[in-house]
């Protein structure tokens, strides 16, 4: 049985991953600075994290057209809205449920990308 390397088993490229990581670090760094400037924002940590993940996915999708970022960007954005409602005390949902749904959604996005793009051998 043939062993597949990373480039053959995943649909994204290392450069696209590094671009996403750099984008996420920049966006999350900005939210951390905002939290230091306005201490009231620090209670919205999950919202800022999910918002940063969404922004990084949207930027990465715009540049590299990775399918999973096209799927997870809106997921993270919806998660940020739900986290905002939870953190503000408007919607009494356990944040563990939110993170469970987000993790399942991310796994599904990578699975969908692997099944559709990865099987054809084309890389984003």
JSON list of C-alpha atoms in Angstrom, two decimals:
[
{"chain": "A", "resi": 1, "resn": "UNK", "atom": "CA", "xyz": [0.00, 0.00, 0.00]},
{"chain": "A", "resi": 2, "resn": "UNK", "atom": "CA", "xyz": [1.37, 3.39, -1.01]},
{"chain": "A", "resi": 3, "resn": "UNK", "atom": "CA", "xyz": [2.00, 5.97, 1.70]},
{"chain": "A", "resi": 4, "resn": "UNK", "atom": "CA", "xyz": [0.80, 9.42, 0.87]},
{"chain": "A", "resi": 5, "resn": "UNK", "atom": "CA", "xyz": [2.81, 12.48, 1.74]},
{"chain": "A", "resi": 6, "resn": "UNK", "atom": "CA", "xyz": [1.23, 15.69, 2.95]},
{"chain": "A", "resi": 7, "resn": "UNK", "atom": "CA", "xyz": [1.00, 17.22, -0.52]},
{"chain": "A", "resi": 8, "resn": "UNK", "atom": "CA", "xyz": [-0.86, 14.17, -1.80]},
{"chain": "A", "resi": 9, "resn": "UNK", "atom": "CA", "xyz": [-3.25, 13.80, 1.12]},
{"chain": "A", "resi": 10, "resn": "UNK", "atom": "CA", "xyz": [-4.36, 17.39, 1.62]},
{"chain": "A", "resi": 11, "resn": "UNK", "atom": "CA", "xyz": [-5.70, 19.92, -0.78]},
{"chain": "A", "resi": 12, "resn": "UNK", "atom": "CA", "xyz": [-4.00, 23.00, 0.52]},
{"chain": "A", "resi": 13, "resn": "UNK", "atom": "CA", "xyz": [-0.40, 24.04, 0.10]},
{"chain": "A", "resi": 14, "resn": "UNK", "atom": "CA", "xyz": [2.11, 24.86, 2.81]},
{"chain": "A", "resi": 15, "resn": "UNK", "atom": "CA", "xyz": [2.29, 28.45, 1.54]},
{"chain": "A", "resi": 16, "resn": "UNK", "atom": "CA", "xyz": [-1.50, 28.79, 1.88]},
{"chain": "A", "resi": 17, "resn": "UNK", "atom": "CA", "xyz": [-1.27, 27.47, 5.44]},
{"chain": "A", "resi": 18, "resn": "UNK", "atom": "CA", "xyz": [1.50, 29.91, 6.33]},
{"chain": "A", "resi": 19, "resn": "UNK", "atom": "CA", "xyz": [-0.52, 32.74, 4.80]},
{"chain": "A", "resi": 20, "resn": "UNK", "atom": "CA", "xyz": [-3.53, 31.75, 6.91]},
{"chain": "A", "resi": 21, "resn": "UNK", "atom": "CA", "xyz": [-1.38, 31.53, 10.05]},
{"chain": "A", "resi": 22, "resn": "UNK", "atom": "CA", "xyz": [0.14, 34.96, 9.42]},
{"chain": "A", "resi": 23, "resn": "UNK", "atom": "CA", "xyz": [-3.30, 36.45, 8.75]},
{"chain": "A", "resi": 24, "resn": "UNK", "atom": "CA", "xyz": [-4.73, 34.88, 11.89]},
{"chain": "A", "resi": 25, "resn": "UNK", "atom": "CA", "xyz": [-1.79, 36.11, 13.99]},
{"chain": "A", "resi": 26, "resn": "UNK", "atom": "CA", "xyz": [-2.28, 39.64, 12.66]},
{"chain": "A", "resi": 27, "resn": "UNK", "atom": "CA", "xyz": [-6.04, 39.68, 13.22]},
{"chain": "A", "resi": 28, "resn": "UNK", "atom": "CA", "xyz": [-5.84, 38.07, 16.65]},
{"chain": "A", "resi": 29, "resn": "UNK", "atom": "CA", "xyz": [-3.01, 40.41, 17.63]},
{"chain": "A", "resi": 30, "resn": "UNK", "atom": "CA", "xyz": [-5.23, 43.35, 16.73]},
{"chain": "A", "resi": 31, "resn": "UNK", "atom": "CA", "xyz": [-8.06, 41.97, 18.87]},
{"chain": "A", "resi": 32, "resn": "UNK", "atom": "CA", "xyz": [-5.65, 41.47, 21.77]},
{"chain": "A", "resi": 33, "resn": "UNK", "atom": "CA", "xyz": [-4.50, 45.07, 21.45]},
{"chain": "A", "resi": 34, "resn": "UNK", "atom": "CA", "xyz": [-8.12, 46.21, 21.36]},
{"chain": "A", "resi": 35, "resn": "UNK", "atom": "CA", "xyz": [-8.75, 44.19, 24.50]},
{"chain": "A", "resi": 36, "resn": "UNK", "atom": "CA", "xyz": [-5.85, 45.95, 26.22]},
{"chain": "A", "resi": 37, "resn": "UNK", "atom": "CA", "xyz": [-7.09, 49.36, 25.08]},
{"chain": "A", "resi": 38, "resn": "UNK", "atom": "CA", "xyz": [-10.71, 48.65, 26.11]},
{"chain": "A", "resi": 39, "resn": "UNK", "atom": "CA", "xyz": [-10.74, 46.23, 29.05]},
{"chain": "A", "resi": 40, "resn": "UNK", "atom": "CA", "xyz": [-14.51, 45.77, 28.62]},
{"chain": "A", "resi": 41, "resn": "UNK", "atom": "CA", "xyz": [-13.78, 43.77, 25.46]},
{"chain": "A", "resi": 42, "resn": "UNK", "atom": "CA", "xyz": [-11.77, 41.15, 27.35]},
{"chain": "A", "resi": 43, "resn": "UNK", "atom": "CA", "xyz": [-14.94, 39.32, 28.39]},
{"chain": "A", "resi": 44, "resn": "UNK", "atom": "CA", "xyz": [-15.59, 38.67, 24.68]},
{"chain": "A", "resi": 45, "resn": "UNK", "atom": "CA", "xyz": [-12.55, 36.42, 24.20]},
{"chain": "A", "resi": 46, "resn": "UNK", "atom": "CA", "xyz": [-14.36, 33.67, 22.27]},
{"chain": "A", "resi": 47, "resn": "UNK", "atom": "CA", "xyz": [-15.98, 36.27, 20.03]},
{"chain": "A", "resi": 48, "resn": "UNK", "atom": "CA", "xyz": [-12.64, 37.89, 19.23]},
{"chain": "A", "resi": 49, "resn": "UNK", "atom": "CA", "xyz": [-10.99, 34.52, 18.61]},
{"chain": "A", "resi": 50, "resn": "UNK", "atom": "CA", "xyz": [-13.72, 33.27, 16.28]},
{"chain": "A", "resi": 51, "resn": "UNK", "atom": "CA", "xyz": [-13.84, 36.65, 14.52]},
{"chain": "A", "resi": 52, "resn": "UNK", "atom": "CA", "xyz": [-10.09, 36.47, 13.93]},
{"chain": "A", "resi": 53, "resn": "UNK", "atom": "CA", "xyz": [-10.40, 32.92, 12.60]},
{"chain": "A", "resi": 54, "resn": "UNK", "atom": "CA", "xyz": [-13.19, 34.06, 10.25]},
{"chain": "A", "resi": 55, "resn": "UNK", "atom": "CA", "xyz": [-11.20, 37.05, 9.00]},
{"chain": "A", "resi": 56, "resn": "UNK", "atom": "CA", "xyz": [-8.13, 34.89, 8.35]},
{"chain": "A", "resi": 57, "resn": "UNK", "atom": "CA", "xyz": [-10.26, 32.39, 6.42]},
{"chain": "A", "resi": 58, "resn": "UNK", "atom": "CA", "xyz": [-11.89, 35.10, 4.30]},
{"chain": "A", "resi": 59, "resn": "UNK", "atom": "CA", "xyz": [-8.50, 36.64, 3.44]},
{"chain": "A", "resi": 60, "resn": "UNK", "atom": "CA", "xyz": [-7.00, 33.21, 2.70]},
{"chain": "A", "resi": 61, "resn": "UNK", "atom": "CA", "xyz": [-9.96, 32.22, 0.55]},
{"chain": "A", "resi": 62, "resn": "UNK", "atom": "CA", "xyz": [-9.67, 35.46, -1.38]},
{"chain": "A", "resi": 63, "resn": "UNK", "atom": "CA", "xyz": [-6.00, 34.86, -2.10]},
{"chain": "A", "resi": 64, "resn": "UNK", "atom": "CA", "xyz": [-5.62, 31.06, -2.33]},
{"chain": "A", "resi": 65, "resn": "UNK", "atom": "CA", "xyz": [-9.18, 29.83, -3.01]},
{"chain": "A", "resi": 66, "resn": "UNK", "atom": "CA", "xyz": [-8.92, 26.99, -0.51]},
{"chain": "A", "resi": 67, "resn": "UNK", "atom": "CA", "xyz": [-12.30, 25.31, -0.30]},
{"chain": "A", "resi": 68, "resn": "UNK", "atom": "CA", "xyz": [-12.16, 24.67, 3.44]},
{"chain": "A", "resi": 69, "resn": "UNK", "atom": "CA", "xyz": [-11.62, 28.40, 4.08]},
{"chain": "A", "resi": 70, "resn": "UNK", "atom": "CA", "xyz": [-14.66, 29.14, 1.93]},
{"chain": "A", "resi": 71, "resn": "UNK", "atom": "CA", "xyz": [-16.64, 26.82, 4.19]},
{"chain": "A", "resi": 72, "resn": "UNK", "atom": "CA", "xyz": [-15.10, 27.62, 7.57]},
{"chain": "A", "resi": 73, "resn": "UNK", "atom": "CA", "xyz": [-15.01, 31.40, 7.16]},
{"chain": "A", "resi": 74, "resn": "UNK", "atom": "CA", "xyz": [-18.81, 31.75, 7.38]},
{"chain": "A", "resi": 75, "resn": "UNK", "atom": "CA", "xyz": [-18.89, 29.04, 10.06]},
{"chain": "A", "resi": 76, "resn": "UNK", "atom": "CA", "xyz": [-16.43, 31.00, 12.20]},
{"chain": "A", "resi": 77, "resn": "UNK", "atom": "CA", "xyz": [-18.37, 34.21, 11.57]},
{"chain": "A", "resi": 78, "resn": "UNK", "atom": "CA", "xyz": [-21.63, 32.59, 12.69]},
{"chain": "A", "resi": 79, "resn": "UNK", "atom": "CA", "xyz": [-19.76, 31.15, 15.67]},
{"chain": "A", "resi": 80, "resn": "UNK", "atom": "CA", "xyz": [-18.50, 34.65, 16.53]},
{"chain": "A", "resi": 81, "resn": "UNK", "atom": "CA", "xyz": [-22.06, 35.98, 16.48]},
{"chain": "A", "resi": 82, "resn": "UNK", "atom": "CA", "xyz": [-23.26, 33.14, 18.72]},
{"chain": "A", "resi": 83, "resn": "UNK", "atom": "CA", "xyz": [-20.26, 33.65, 21.03]},
{"chain": "A", "resi": 84, "resn": "UNK", "atom": "CA", "xyz": [-21.11, 37.35, 21.23]},
{"chain": "A", "resi": 85, "resn": "UNK", "atom": "CA", "xyz": [-24.65, 36.49, 22.28]},
{"chain": "A", "resi": 86, "resn": "UNK", "atom": "CA", "xyz": [-23.37, 33.97, 24.83]},
{"chain": "A", "resi": 87, "resn": "UNK", "atom": "CA", "xyz": [-20.67, 36.30, 26.21]},
{"chain": "A", "resi": 88, "resn": "UNK", "atom": "CA", "xyz": [-23.17, 39.17, 26.49]},
{"chain": "A", "resi": 89, "resn": "UNK", "atom": "CA", "xyz": [-25.58, 36.94, 28.40]},
{"chain": "A", "resi": 90, "resn": "UNK", "atom": "CA", "xyz": [-28.31, 37.28, 25.76]},
{"chain": "A", "resi": 91, "resn": "UNK", "atom": "CA", "xyz": [-28.40, 33.62, 24.73]},
{"chain": "A", "resi": 92, "resn": "UNK", "atom": "CA", "xyz": [-27.95, 31.09, 27.56]},
{"chain": "A", "resi": 93, "resn": "UNK", "atom": "CA", "xyz": [-26.11, 28.36, 25.63]},
{"chain": "A", "resi": 94, "resn": "UNK", "atom": "CA", "xyz": [-23.06, 26.54, 26.96]},
{"chain": "A", "resi": 95, "resn": "UNK", "atom": "CA", "xyz": [-19.94, 27.68, 25.10]},
{"chain": "A", "resi": 96, "resn": "UNK", "atom": "CA", "xyz": [-18.77, 24.04, 25.02]},
{"chain": "A", "resi": 97, "resn": "UNK", "atom": "CA", "xyz": [-21.67, 23.31, 22.67]},
{"chain": "A", "resi": 98, "resn": "UNK", "atom": "CA", "xyz": [-20.59, 26.18, 20.43]},
{"chain": "A", "resi": 99, "resn": "UNK", "atom": "CA", "xyz": [-16.99, 24.95, 20.29]},
{"chain": "A", "resi": 100, "resn": "UNK", "atom": "CA", "xyz": [-18.16, 21.39, 19.62]},
{"chain": "A", "resi": 101, "resn": "UNK", "atom": "CA", "xyz": [-20.23, 22.55, 16.66]},
{"chain": "A", "resi": 102, "resn": "UNK", "atom": "CA", "xyz": [-17.33, 24.66, 15.37]},
{"chain": "A", "resi": 103, "resn": "UNK", "atom": "CA", "xyz": [-14.87, 21.76, 15.62]},
{"chain": "A", "resi": 104, "resn": "UNK", "atom": "CA", "xyz": [-17.27, 19.38, 13.87]},
{"chain": "A", "resi": 105, "resn": "UNK", "atom": "CA", "xyz": [-17.83, 22.01, 11.16]},
{"chain": "A", "resi": 106, "resn": "UNK", "atom": "CA", "xyz": [-14.09, 22.46, 10.62]},
{"chain": "A", "resi": 107, "resn": "UNK", "atom": "CA", "xyz": [-13.59, 18.70, 10.39]},
{"chain": "A", "resi": 108, "resn": "UNK", "atom": "CA", "xyz": [-16.43, 18.45, 7.88]},
{"chain": "A", "resi": 109, "resn": "UNK", "atom": "CA", "xyz": [-14.97, 21.29, 5.81]},
{"chain": "A", "resi": 110, "resn": "UNK", "atom": "CA", "xyz": [-11.60, 19.55, 5.58]},
{"chain": "A", "resi": 111, "resn": "UNK", "atom": "CA", "xyz": [-13.32, 16.27, 4.76]},
{"chain": "A", "resi": 112, "resn": "UNK", "atom": "CA", "xyz": [-15.38, 17.90, 2.00]},
{"chain": "A", "resi": 113, "resn": "UNK", "atom": "CA", "xyz": [-12.27, 19.51, 0.57]},
{"chain": "A", "resi": 114, "resn": "UNK", "atom": "CA", "xyz": [-10.35, 16.25, 0.73]},
{"chain": "A", "resi": 115, "resn": "UNK", "atom": "CA", "xyz": [-13.19, 14.37, -1.01]},
{"chain": "A", "resi": 116, "resn": "UNK", "atom": "CA", "xyz": [-13.78, 16.94, -3.75]},
{"chain": "A", "resi": 117, "resn": "UNK", "atom": "CA", "xyz": [-10.50, 18.70, -4.46]},
{"chain": "A", "resi": 118, "resn": "UNK", "atom": "CA", "xyz": [-7.98, 16.22, -3.08]},
{"chain": "A", "resi": 119, "resn": "UNK", "atom": "CA", "xyz": [-9.21, 13.26, -5.09]},
{"chain": "A", "resi": 120, "resn": "UNK", "atom": "CA", "xyz": [-8.69, 15.10, -8.35]},
{"chain": "A", "resi": 121, "resn": "UNK", "atom": "CA", "xyz": [-5.09, 15.80, -7.48]},
{"chain": "A", "resi": 122, "resn": "UNK", "atom": "CA", "xyz": [-5.38, 19.55, -7.91]},
{"chain": "A", "resi": 123, "resn": "UNK", "atom": "CA", "xyz": [-3.99, 21.75, -5.20]},
{"chain": "A", "resi": 124, "resn": "UNK", "atom": "CA", "xyz": [-5.30, 25.13, -4.09]}
]
